[in-house]
């Protein structure tokens, strides 16, 4: 089969758009969607200048999504003095898995000359996720601890690094799955939060609750295309899955989504189009509610309780 745009041999078929793309046109198509998202979300404000550049902290895990995101952003903004990029890698203390992916991150950062910071749960909290998964003092899934620790580090380091935005490599599949999960769980407040945190326009969600705004420039690109892009570009990527991955519900949603997309191409795109509109309405509804956000009495992190969740979890884990 030939490429829809030229007569070279196609390397992929996108059923949702009915196109076949050759390697070159796949590259162009992925990069175009990332740049369009940056533009449409107004990620680069007009007042960013070479003297007062935007600092973008990119979460770099070494998996395909964050590696592709970092590489495309670097390519796009390397020569643009209005943007300074910092890659931030978090080491959770997961033997085998995270060491190999850290190598991928270091290779990419060194090769592209990108500033790279590595933070470990060990140094921050005296915690290793391998131990947490084994001891599990609060009888929850490992990811429930890990997500709280990660969010704490991302928020603090983004702040320390002077970040204007925090960018992550969530792709179309991730986002459509999250959307569907929020809806199936009937969690309208979570839908509103999703909008405030990463879907709505930046000028409306700047610094909400003292949080640095998030951006997900890969959110229009399906996972399969990102994987193929990484492979054909020969990017340093670590493919393995975390041994503690435990989100069973997400797994079911993933299976469902694959089936829906196969039988009804374009489902992920239409879920996101409708969901974004819905989430905007939910955010309007919840946005006016005054939530009392104070500071954690131990670490100063923003929280609605006396002590933040992270401090409570660190105590529980270290009490074992
Ligand atoms: Fe942490 Fe769960 Fe991700 Fe593993 S899969 S790194 S435990 S959040
Ligand atoms: Zn705290």
XYZ file of N, CA, C and O in Angstrom, residues 120-129 131-132 135-138 140 144-153 156 296 298-299 301 307-320:
184
model
N 14.983 11.454 43.253
C 14.630 10.091 43.684
C 13.705 10.123 44.905
O 13.818 11.011 45.752
N 12.804 9.139 44.990
C 11.961 8.980 46.184
C 12.857 8.719 47.392
O 12.547 9.100 48.506
N 13.956 8.034 47.144
C 14.874 7.694 48.217
C 15.391 8.966 48.895
O 15.301 9.117 50.117
N 15.907 9.888 48.100
C 16.459 11.110 48.691
C 15.377 12.024 49.233
O 15.551 12.690 50.244
N 14.223 12.064 48.538
C 13.162 12.981 48.962
C 12.414 12.492 50.197
O 12.105 13.259 51.086
N 12.102 11.183 50.199
C 11.198 10.673 51.239
C 11.775 9.486 52.003
O 11.099 8.924 52.850
N 12.984 9.064 51.651
C 13.543 7.853 52.238
C 12.642 6.651 51.925
O 12.346 5.823 52.791
N 12.171 6.610 50.706
C 11.184 5.599 50.301
C 11.642 4.924 49.009
O 12.190 5.582 48.119
N 11.442 3.609 48.921
C 11.651 2.878 47.663
C 10.308 2.255 47.293
O 9.712 1.572 48.124
N 9.861 2.437 46.070
C 8.562 1.858 45.694
C 8.553 0.335 45.793
O 7.515 -0.263 46.058
N 9.818 -1.434 48.160
C 9.453 -1.741 49.554
C 7.986 -1.423 49.811
O 7.277 -2.180 50.484
N 7.540 -0.279 49.272
C 6.140 0.111 49.476
C 5.212 -0.972 48.928
O 4.235 -1.374 49.579
N 5.400 -3.951 51.449
C 4.827 -3.741 52.798
C 3.370 -3.289 52.738
O 2.553 -3.732 53.525
N 3.092 -2.375 51.828
C 1.745 -1.842 51.632
C 0.992 -1.576 52.951
O -0.048 -2.188 53.202
N 1.495 -0.653 53.785
C 0.925 -0.482 55.130
C -0.537 -0.041 55.138
O -1.246 -0.309 56.102
N -0.997 0.627 54.104
C -2.389 1.108 54.116
C -3.297 0.258 53.233
O -4.454 0.622 52.983
N -3.328 -0.423 49.965
C -3.825 0.179 48.732
C -2.959 -0.337 47.578
O -1.962 -1.003 47.799
N -1.268 4.052 44.095
C -1.944 5.066 44.897
C -0.923 5.847 45.733
O -1.063 7.055 45.924
N 0.111 5.174 46.226
C 1.182 5.884 46.931
C 2.028 6.666 45.919
O 2.343 7.831 46.092
N 2.403 5.918 44.876
C 3.368 6.438 43.914
C 2.861 7.726 43.261
O 3.615 8.682 43.094
N 1.571 7.768 42.950
C 0.991 8.943 42.298
C 1.070 10.177 43.200
O 1.369 11.281 42.733
N 0.830 9.973 44.509
C 0.888 11.099 45.454
C 2.325 11.604 45.568
O 2.585 12.808 45.543
N 3.285 10.674 45.670
C 4.697 11.076 45.767
C 5.135 11.815 44.502
O 5.826 12.826 44.553
N 4.704 11.273 43.341
C 5.124 11.886 42.077
C 4.579 13.308 41.941
O 5.299 14.231 41.586
N 3.280 13.457 42.259
C 2.672 14.796 42.135
C 3.366 15.801 43.048
O 3.594 16.947 42.680
N 3.730 15.344 44.246
C 4.417 16.243 45.186
C 5.757 16.700 44.595
O 6.082 17.882 44.609
N 6.518 15.751 44.066
C 7.834 16.099 43.504
C 7.674 17.012 42.292
O 8.373 18.020 42.175
N 6.748 20.539 43.449
C 7.818 21.250 44.159
C 8.972 21.602 43.233
O 9.505 22.701 43.264
N 0.259 22.603 54.349
C 0.565 21.463 55.213
C 1.454 21.937 56.357
O 2.432 22.643 56.136
N 3.510 20.376 58.055
C 4.865 19.805 58.058
C 5.727 20.283 56.900
O 6.886 20.599 57.072
N 5.144 20.276 55.703
C 6.003 20.553 54.534
C 5.597 21.818 53.784
O 6.304 22.244 52.880
N 3.169 22.229 51.716
C 2.499 22.000 50.428
C 1.036 22.437 50.522
O 0.445 22.364 51.601
N -2.391 18.297 57.503
C -1.172 17.757 56.905
C -1.530 17.188 55.542
O -2.613 16.622 55.361
N -0.611 17.318 54.592
C -0.949 16.866 53.245
C -0.896 15.341 53.166
O -0.323 14.663 54.013
N -1.491 14.837 52.114
C -1.561 13.390 51.891
C -0.165 12.784 51.778
O 0.106 11.708 52.270
N 0.723 13.497 51.108
C 2.085 12.975 50.921
C 2.763 12.749 52.267
O 3.343 11.697 52.508
N 2.661 13.735 53.183
C 3.296 13.587 54.495
C 2.689 12.397 55.250
O 3.411 11.632 55.909
N 1.373 12.226 55.151
C 0.729 11.096 55.829
C 1.230 9.770 55.260
O 1.520 8.824 56.005
N 1.369 9.704 53.933
C 1.807 8.450 53.313
C 3.278 8.158 53.632
O 3.649 7.017 53.886
N 4.104 9.202 53.623
C 5.524 8.993 53.942
C 5.645 8.429 55.362
O 6.390 7.473 55.603
N 4.874 8.981 56.301
C 4.896 8.474 57.675
C 4.474 7.014 57.721
O 5.112 6.188 58.374
N 3.371 6.703 57.047
C 2.849 5.330 57.088
C 3.874 4.352 56.539
O 4.110 3.281 57.103
N 4.503 4.747 55.441
C 5.462 3.851 54.794
C 6.708 3.681 55.659
O 7.236 2.577 55.821
N 7.163 4.771 56.259
C 8.394 4.694 57.056
C 8.165 4.117 58.451
O 9.125 3.806 59.147
N 6.897 3.954 58.854
C 6.610 3.376 60.170
C 6.728 1.856 60.142
O 6.759 1.200 61.177
N 6.775 1.281 58.930
C 6.804 -0.196 58.827
C 8.140 -0.729 59.316
O 9.173 -0.193 58.956
